[in-house]
Coordinates of N, CA and C in Angstrom, one line a residue:
Chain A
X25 N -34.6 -5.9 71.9 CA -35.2 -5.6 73.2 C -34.4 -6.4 74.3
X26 N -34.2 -6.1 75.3 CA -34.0 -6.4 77.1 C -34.3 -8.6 76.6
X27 N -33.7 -9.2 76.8 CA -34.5 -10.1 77.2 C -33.4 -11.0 78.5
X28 N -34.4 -11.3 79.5 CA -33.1 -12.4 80.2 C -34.1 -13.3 80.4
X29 N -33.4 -14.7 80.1 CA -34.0 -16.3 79.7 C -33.3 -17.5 81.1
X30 N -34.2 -17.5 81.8 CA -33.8 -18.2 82.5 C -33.7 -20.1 82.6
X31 N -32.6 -21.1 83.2 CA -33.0 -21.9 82.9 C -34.0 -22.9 83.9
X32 N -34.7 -24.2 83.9 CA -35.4 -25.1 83.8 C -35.8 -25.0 85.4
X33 N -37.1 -25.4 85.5 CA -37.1 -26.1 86.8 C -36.8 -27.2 87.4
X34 N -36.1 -27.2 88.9 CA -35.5 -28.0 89.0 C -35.9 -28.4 90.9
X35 N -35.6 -29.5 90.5 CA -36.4 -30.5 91.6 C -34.9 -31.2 92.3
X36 N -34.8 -30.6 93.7 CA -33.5 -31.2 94.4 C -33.5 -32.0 96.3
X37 N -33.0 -32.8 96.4 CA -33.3 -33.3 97.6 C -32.4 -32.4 98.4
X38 N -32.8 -32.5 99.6 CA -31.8 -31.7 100.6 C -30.7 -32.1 101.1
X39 N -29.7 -31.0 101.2 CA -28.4 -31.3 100.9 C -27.8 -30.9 99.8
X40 N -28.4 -30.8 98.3 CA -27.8 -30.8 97.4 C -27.7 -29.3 97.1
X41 N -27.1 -29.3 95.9 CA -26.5 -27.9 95.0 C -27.4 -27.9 93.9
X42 N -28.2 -26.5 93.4 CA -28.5 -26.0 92.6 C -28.1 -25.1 91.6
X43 N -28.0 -24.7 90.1 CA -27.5 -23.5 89.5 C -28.6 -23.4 88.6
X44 N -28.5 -22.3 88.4 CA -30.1 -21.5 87.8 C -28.8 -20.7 86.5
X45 N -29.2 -20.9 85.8 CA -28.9 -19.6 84.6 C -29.9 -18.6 83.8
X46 N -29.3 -17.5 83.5 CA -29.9 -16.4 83.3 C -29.0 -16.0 82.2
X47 N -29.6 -16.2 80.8 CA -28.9 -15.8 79.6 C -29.7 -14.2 79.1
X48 N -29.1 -13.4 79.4 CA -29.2 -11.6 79.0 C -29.0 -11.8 76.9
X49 N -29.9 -10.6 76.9 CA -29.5 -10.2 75.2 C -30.3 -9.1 75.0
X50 N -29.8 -8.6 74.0 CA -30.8 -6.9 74.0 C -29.6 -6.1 74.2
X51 N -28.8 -5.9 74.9 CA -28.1 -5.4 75.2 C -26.4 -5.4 75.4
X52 N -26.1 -4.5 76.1 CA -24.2 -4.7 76.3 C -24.1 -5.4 78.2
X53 N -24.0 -6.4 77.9 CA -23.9 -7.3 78.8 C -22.9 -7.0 79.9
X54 N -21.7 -6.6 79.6 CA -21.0 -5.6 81.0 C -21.6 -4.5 81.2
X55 N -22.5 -3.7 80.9 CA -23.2 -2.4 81.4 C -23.9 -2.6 82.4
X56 N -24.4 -3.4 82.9 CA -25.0 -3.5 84.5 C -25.1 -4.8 85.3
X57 N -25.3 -4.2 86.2 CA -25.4 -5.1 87.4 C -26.1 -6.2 87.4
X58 N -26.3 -7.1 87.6 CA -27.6 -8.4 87.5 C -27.8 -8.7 88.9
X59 N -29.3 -9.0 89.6 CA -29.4 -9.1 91.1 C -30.5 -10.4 90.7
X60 N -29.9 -11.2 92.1 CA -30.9 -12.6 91.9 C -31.9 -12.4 93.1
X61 N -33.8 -12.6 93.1 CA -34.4 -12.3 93.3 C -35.1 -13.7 93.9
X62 N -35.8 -13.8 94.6 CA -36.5 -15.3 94.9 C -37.7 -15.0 96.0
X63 N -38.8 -15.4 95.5 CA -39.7 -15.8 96.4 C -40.2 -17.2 96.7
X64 N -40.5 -17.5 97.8 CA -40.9 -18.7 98.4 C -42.5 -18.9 98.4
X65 N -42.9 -19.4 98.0 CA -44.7 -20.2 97.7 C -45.5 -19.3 98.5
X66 N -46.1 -18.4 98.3 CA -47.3 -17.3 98.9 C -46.4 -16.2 99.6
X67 N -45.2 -16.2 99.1 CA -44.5 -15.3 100.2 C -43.8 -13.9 99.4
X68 N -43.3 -13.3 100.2 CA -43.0 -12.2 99.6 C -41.4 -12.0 98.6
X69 N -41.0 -10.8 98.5 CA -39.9 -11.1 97.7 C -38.7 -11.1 98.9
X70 N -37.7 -11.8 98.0 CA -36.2 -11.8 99.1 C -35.2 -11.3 98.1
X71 N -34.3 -10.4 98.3 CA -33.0 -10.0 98.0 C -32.2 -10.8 98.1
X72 N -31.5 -11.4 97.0 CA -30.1 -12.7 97.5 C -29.0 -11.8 97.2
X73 N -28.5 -11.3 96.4 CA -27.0 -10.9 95.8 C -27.5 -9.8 94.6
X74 N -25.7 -9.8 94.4 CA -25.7 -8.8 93.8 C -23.9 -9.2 92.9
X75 N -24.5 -9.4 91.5 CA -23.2 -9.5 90.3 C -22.5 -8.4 89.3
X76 N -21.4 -8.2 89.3 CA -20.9 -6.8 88.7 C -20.2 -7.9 87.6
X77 N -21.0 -7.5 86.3 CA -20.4 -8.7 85.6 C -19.5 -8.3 84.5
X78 N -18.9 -7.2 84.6 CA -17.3 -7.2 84.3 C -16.4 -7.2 85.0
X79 N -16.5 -6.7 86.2 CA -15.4 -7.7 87.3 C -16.0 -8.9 88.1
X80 N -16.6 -9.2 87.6 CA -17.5 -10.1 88.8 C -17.4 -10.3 90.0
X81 N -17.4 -9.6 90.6 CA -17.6 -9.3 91.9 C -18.7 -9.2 92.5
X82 N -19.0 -9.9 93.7 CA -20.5 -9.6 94.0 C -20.4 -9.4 95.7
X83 N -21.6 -9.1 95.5 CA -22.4 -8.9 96.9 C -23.4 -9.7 97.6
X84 N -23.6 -10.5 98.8 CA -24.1 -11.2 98.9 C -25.2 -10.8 100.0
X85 N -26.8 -11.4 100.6 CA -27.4 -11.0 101.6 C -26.6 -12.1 102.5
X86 N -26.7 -11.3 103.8 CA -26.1 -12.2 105.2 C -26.5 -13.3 105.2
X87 N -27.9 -13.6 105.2 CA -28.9 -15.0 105.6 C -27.9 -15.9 104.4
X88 N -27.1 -15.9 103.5 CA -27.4 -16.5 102.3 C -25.8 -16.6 102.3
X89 N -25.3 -15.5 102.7 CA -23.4 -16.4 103.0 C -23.3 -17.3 103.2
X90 N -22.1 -17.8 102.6 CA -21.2 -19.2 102.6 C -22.4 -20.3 101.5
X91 N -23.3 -20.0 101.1 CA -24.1 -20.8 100.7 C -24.2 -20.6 99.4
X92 N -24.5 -19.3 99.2 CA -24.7 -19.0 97.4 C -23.5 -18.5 96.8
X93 N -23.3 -18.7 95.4 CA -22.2 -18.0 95.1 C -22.9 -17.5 93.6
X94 N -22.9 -16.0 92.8 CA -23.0 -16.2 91.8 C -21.9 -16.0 90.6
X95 N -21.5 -15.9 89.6 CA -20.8 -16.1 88.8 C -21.5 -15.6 87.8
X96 N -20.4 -15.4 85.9 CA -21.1 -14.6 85.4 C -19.7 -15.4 84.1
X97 N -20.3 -15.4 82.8 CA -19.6 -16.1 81.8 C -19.6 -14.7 80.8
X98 N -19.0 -14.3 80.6 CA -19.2 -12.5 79.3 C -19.1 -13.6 78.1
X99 N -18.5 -14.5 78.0 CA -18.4 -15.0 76.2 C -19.9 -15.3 75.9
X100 N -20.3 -15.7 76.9 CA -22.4 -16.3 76.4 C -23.5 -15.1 77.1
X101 N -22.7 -13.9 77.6 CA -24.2 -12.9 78.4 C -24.7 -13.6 79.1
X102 N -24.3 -14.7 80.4 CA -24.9 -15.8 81.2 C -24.3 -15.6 82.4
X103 N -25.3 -14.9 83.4 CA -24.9 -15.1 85.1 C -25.9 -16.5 85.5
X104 N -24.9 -16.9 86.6 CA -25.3 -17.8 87.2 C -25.3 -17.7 88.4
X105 N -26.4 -18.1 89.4 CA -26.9 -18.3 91.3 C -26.5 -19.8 91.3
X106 N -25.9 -20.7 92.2 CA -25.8 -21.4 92.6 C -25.8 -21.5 93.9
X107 N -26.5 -22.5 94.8 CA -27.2 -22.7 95.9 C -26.7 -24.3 96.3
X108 N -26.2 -23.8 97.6 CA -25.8 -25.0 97.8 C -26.6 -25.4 99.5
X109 N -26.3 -26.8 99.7 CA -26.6 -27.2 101.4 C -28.1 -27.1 101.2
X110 N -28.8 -27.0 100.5 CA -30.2 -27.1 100.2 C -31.4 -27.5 101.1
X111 N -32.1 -26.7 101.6 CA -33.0 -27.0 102.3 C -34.5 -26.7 102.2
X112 N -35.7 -27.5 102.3 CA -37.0 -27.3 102.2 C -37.3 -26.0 101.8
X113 N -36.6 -24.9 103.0 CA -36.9 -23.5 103.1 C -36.6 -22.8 101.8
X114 N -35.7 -23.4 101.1 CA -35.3 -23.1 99.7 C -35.6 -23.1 98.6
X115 N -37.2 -23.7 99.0 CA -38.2 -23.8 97.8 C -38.6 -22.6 97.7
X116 N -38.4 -22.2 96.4 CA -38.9 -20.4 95.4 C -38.7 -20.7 94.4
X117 N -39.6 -19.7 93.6 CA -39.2 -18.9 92.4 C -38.1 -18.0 92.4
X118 N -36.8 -18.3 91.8 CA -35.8 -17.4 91.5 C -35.9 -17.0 90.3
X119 N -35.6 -15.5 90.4 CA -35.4 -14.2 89.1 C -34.0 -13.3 89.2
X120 N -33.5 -13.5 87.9 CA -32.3 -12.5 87.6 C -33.3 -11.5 87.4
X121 N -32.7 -10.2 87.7 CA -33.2 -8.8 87.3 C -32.2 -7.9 86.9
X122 N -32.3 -7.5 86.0 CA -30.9 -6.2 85.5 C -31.7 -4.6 86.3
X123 N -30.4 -4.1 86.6 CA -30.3 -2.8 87.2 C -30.6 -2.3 85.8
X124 N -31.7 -1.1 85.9 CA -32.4 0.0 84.4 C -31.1 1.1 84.4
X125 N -30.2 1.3 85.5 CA -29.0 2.3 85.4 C -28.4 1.8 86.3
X126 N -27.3 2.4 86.9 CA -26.2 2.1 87.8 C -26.6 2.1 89.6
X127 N -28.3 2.4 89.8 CA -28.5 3.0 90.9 C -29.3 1.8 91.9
X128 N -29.5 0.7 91.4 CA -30.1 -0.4 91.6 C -31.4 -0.7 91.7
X129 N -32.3 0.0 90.8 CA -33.4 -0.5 91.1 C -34.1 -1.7 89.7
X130 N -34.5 -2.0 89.5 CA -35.3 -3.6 88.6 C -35.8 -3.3 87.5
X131 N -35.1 -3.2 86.5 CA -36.6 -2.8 85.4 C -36.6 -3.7 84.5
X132 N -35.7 -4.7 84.3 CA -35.6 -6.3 83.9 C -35.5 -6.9 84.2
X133 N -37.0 -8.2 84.6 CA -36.6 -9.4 85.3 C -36.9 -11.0 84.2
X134 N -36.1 -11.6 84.8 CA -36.3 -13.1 84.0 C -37.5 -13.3 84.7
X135 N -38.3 -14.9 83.9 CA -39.1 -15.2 83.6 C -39.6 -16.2 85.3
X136 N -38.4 -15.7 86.0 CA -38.3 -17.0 86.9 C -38.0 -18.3 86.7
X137 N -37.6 -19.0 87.9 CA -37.1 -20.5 87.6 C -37.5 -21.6 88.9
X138 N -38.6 -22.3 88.9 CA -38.9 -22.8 90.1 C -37.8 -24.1 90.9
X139 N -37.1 -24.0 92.0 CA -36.7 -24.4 92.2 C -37.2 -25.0 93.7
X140 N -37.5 -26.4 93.7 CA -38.4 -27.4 94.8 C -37.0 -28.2 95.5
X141 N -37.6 -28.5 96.6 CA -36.2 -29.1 97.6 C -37.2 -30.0 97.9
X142 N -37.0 -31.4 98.2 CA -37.8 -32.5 98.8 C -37.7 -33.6 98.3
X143 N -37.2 -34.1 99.8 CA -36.7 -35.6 99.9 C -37.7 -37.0 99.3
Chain B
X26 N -29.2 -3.5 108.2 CA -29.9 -3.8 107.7 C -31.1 -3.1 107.6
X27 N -31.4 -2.3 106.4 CA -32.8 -1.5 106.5 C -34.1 -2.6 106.1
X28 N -35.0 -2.4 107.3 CA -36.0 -3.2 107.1 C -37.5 -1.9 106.7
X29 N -38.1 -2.6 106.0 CA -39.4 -1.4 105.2 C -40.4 -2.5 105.5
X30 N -41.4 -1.6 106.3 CA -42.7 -1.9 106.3 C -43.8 -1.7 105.9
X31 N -44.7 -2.5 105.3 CA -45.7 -1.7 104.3 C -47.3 -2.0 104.8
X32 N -47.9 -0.9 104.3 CA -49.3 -1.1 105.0 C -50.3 -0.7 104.8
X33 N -51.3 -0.8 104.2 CA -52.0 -2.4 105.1 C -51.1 -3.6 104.3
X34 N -51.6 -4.6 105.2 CA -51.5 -5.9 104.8 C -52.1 -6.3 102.9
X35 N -53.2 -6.1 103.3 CA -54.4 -6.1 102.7 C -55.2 -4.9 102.3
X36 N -55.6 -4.2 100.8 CA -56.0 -3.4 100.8 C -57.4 -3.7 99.7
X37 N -58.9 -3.4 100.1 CA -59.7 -3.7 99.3 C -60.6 -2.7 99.1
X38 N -60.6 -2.4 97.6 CA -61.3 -1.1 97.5 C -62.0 -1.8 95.7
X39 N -62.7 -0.8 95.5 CA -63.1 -1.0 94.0 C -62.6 -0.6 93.1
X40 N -62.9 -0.7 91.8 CA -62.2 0.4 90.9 C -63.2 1.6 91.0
X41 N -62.2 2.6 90.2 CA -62.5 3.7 90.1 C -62.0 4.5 91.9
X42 N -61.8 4.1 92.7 CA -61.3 4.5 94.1 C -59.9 5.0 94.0
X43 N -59.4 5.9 94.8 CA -58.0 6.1 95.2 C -57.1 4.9 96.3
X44 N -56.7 4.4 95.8 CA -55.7 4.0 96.5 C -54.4 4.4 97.0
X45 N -54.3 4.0 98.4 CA -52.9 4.7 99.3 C -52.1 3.7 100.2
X46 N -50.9 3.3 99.1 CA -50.0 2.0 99.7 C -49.0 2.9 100.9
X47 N -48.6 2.8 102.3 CA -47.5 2.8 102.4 C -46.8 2.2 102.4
X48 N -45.2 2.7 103.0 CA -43.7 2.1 103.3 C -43.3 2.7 104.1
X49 N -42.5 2.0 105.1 CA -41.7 2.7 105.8 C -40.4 1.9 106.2
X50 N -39.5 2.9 106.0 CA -37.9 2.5 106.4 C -37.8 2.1 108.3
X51 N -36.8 1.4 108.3 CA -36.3 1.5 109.9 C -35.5 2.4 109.8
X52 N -34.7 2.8 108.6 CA -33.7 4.4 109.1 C -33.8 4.8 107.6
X53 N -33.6 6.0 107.4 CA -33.4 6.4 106.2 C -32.5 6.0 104.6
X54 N -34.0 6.3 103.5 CA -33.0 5.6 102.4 C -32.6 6.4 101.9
X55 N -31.2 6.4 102.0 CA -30.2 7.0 101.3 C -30.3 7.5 99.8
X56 N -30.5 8.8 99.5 CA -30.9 9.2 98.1 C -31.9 9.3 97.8
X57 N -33.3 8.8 98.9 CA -34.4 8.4 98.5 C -34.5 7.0 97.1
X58 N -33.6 6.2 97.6 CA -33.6 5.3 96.5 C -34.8 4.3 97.2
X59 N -36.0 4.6 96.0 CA -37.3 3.4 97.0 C -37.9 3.3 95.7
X60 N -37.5 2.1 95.5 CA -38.7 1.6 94.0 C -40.3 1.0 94.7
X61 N -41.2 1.0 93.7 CA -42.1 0.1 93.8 C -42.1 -1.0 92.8
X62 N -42.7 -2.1 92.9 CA -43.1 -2.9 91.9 C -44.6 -3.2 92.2
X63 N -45.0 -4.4 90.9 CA -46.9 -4.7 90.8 C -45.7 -5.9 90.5
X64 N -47.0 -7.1 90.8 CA -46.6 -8.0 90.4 C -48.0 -8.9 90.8
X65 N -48.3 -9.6 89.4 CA -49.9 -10.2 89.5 C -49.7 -11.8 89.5
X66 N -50.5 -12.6 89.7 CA -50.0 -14.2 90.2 C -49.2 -14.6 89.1
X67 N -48.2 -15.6 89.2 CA -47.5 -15.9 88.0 C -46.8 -15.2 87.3
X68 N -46.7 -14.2 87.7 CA -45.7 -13.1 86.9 C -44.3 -12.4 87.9
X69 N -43.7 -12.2 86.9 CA -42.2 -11.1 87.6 C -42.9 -10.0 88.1
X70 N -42.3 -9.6 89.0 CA -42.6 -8.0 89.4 C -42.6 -7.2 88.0
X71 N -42.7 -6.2 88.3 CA -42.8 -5.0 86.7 C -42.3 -3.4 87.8
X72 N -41.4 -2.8 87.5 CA -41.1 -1.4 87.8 C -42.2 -0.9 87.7
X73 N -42.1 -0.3 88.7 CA -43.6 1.2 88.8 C -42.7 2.5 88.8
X74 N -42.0 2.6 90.0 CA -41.5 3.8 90.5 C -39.9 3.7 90.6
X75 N -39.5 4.5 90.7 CA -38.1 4.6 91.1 C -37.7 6.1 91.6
X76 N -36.9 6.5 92.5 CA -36.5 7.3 93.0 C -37.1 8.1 93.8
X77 N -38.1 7.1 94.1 CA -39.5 7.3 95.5 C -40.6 7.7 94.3
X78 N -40.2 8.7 93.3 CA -41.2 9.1 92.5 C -41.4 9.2 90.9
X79 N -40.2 9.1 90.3 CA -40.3 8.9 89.3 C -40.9 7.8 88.6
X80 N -42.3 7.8 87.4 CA -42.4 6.8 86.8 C -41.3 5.9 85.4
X81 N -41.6 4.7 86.1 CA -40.9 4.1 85.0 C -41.8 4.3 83.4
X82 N -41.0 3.5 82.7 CA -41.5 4.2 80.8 C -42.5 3.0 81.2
X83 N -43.6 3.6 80.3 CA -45.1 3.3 80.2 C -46.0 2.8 81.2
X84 N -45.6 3.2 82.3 CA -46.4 3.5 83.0 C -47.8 4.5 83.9
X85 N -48.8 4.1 83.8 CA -49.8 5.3 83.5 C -50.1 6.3 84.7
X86 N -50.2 7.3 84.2 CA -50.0 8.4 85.2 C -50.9 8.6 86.4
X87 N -51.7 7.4 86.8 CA -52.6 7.5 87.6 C -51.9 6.7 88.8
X88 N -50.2 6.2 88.7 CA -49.4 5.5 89.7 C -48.5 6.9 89.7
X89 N -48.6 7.2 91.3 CA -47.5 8.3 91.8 C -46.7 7.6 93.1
X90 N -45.6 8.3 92.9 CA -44.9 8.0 94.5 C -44.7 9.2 95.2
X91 N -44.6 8.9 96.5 CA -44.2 10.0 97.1 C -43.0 9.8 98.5
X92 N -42.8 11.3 98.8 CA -41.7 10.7 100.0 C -40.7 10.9 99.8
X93 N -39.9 10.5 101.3 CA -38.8 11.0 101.5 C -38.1 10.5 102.5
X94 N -36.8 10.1 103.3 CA -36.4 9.7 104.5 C -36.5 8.2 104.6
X95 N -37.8 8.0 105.6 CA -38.4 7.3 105.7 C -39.5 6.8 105.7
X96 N -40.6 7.7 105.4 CA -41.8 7.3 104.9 C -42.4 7.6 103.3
X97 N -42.8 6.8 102.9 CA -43.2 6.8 101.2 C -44.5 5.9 101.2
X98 N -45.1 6.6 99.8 CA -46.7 6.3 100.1 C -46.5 5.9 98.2
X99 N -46.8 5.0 97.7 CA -47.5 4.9 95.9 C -49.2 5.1 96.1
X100 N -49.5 5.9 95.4 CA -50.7 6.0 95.4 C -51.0 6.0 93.7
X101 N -52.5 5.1 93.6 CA -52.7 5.0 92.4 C -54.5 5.4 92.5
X102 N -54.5 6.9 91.0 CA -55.4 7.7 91.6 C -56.9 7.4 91.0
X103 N -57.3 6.5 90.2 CA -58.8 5.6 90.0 C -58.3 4.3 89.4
X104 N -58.9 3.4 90.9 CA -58.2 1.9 90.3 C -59.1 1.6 89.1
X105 N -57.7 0.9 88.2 CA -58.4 0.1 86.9 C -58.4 -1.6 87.7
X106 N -59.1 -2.1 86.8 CA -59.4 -3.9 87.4 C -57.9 -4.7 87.0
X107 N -57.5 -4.0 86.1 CA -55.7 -4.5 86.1 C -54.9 -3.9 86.9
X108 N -55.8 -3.0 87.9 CA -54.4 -2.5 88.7 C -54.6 -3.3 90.4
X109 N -55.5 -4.6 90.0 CA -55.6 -5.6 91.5 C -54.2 -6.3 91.4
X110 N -53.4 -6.0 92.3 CA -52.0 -6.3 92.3 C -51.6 -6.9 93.9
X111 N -50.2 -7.4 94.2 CA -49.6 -7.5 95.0 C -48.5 -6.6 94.7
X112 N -47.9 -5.5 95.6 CA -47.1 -4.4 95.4 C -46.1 -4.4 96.3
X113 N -44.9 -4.1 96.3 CA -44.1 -4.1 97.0 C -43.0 -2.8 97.0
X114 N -42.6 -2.4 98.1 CA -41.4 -1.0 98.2 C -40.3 -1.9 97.8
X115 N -39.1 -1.4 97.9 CA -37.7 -1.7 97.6 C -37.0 -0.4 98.2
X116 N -35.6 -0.9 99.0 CA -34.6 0.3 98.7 C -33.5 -0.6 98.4
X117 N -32.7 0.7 97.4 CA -31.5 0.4 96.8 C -30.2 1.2 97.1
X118 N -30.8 1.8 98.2 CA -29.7 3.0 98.9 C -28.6 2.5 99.6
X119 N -28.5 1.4 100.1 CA -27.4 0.4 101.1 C -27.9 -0.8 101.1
X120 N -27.1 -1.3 100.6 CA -26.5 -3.2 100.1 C -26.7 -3.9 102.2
X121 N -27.8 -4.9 102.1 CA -28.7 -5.0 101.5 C -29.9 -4.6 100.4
X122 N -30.4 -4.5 99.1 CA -31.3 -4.0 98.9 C -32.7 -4.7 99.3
X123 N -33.4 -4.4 100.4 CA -34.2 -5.0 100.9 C -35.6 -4.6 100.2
X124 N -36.4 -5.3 100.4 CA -38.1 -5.4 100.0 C -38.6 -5.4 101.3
X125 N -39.7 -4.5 100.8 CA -41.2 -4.8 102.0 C -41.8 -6.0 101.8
X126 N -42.7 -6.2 102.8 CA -43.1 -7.7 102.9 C -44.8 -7.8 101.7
X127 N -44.7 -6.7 101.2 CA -45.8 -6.6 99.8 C -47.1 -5.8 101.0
X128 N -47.8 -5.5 99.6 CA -49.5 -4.9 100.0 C -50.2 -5.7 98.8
X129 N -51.3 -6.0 99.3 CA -52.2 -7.2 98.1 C -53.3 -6.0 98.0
X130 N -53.3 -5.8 97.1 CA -54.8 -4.6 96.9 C -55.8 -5.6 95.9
X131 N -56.9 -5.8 96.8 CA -58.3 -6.9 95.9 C -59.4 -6.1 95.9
X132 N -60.0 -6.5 94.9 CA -61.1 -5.7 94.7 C -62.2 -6.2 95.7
X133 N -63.1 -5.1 95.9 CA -63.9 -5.0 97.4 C -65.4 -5.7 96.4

């Protein structure tokens, strides 16, 4: 079955850099897309990017250029979000989600990964 | 940037009631690509819909979508006490794939 494992919560002062990993299995790990997902404490969902993880090439939301970058390892089935310049506002729950087909919508999400900013 | 609005805010009804979420595009989604998701405290979202209408697998037939363009409605047709959710649209028709800002449906 589908599974994607995300890693640890992580507690960062501002300023700093974050990476979240999301290890995929169940499946053929270059067949879809992986999109990083994040909500902030009572708030709704936010769209960050978007990873093509056999060419790796991604897509990013505007608000979130120059800041995030994601990346993607095919030897371990492991995309990675990394977040940099870290700010308060940057407190969420982030989720990898796999595309269910090539059309983009969610039908696989990780477990989430809480990530806290504060000095 | 397509922005989707959803509404009510707040929706509170009982079980056994019809429930009627909308959504709405600022311009049209391309293909009609408009998911929904449920998502209950502490949990990931979960696929409901996709392609404004189609249900995802195992999902119970009392969650419909509807729509087209720019307006889309999930309607779910006698609430069960597991279906008190926070709900959200999605489109995936043009990168941004943006989310609606959710509907919280509580029981009355």
């Amino acid at each position: 079955q589908v599974q994607l494992v995300q890693s640890g919560a992580e507690v960062k002062k501002p300023g700093a850099s974050v990476k979240v990993s999301c290890k995929a299995s169940g499946y053929t790990f270059s067949s879809y897309y992986m999109h990083w997902v994040r909500q902030a404490p009572g708030q709704g969902l936010e769209w960050m990017g978007i990873i093509n993880p056999t060419a790796g090439s991604t897509s990013y939301a505007q608000k979130l250029q120059g800041r995030v970058t994601m990346t993607r390892d095919t030897s371990t089935s492991t995309v990675y979000m990394e977040l940099s310049s870290l700010r308060s506002e940057d407190t969420a729950v982030y989720y990898c989600a796999r595309e269910m087909d090539s059309s983009g919508y969610l039908g696989y999400w990780g477990q989430g990964t809480l990530v806290t900013v504060s000095s | 940037e397509i922005v989707l609005t959803q509404s009510p805010g707040t929706l509170s009804l009982s079980p056994g009631e019809r429930a009627t979420l909308s959504c709405r595009a600022s311009q049209s989604v391309s293909s009609n690509y408009l998911a929904w998701y449920q998502q209950k405290p502490g949990q990931a979202p979960r696929l409901l819909i996709y392609g404004a209408s189609s249900r995802a697998t195992g999902i119970p037939d009392r969650f419909s979508g509807s729509g087209s363009g720019t307006d889309f409605t999930l309607t779910i047709s006698r609430l069960e006490p597991e279906d008190f959710a926070v709900y959200y649209c999605q489109q995936y028709g043009s990168s941004p794939y943006t989310f609606g800002q959710g509907t919280k449906l509580e029981i009355k």
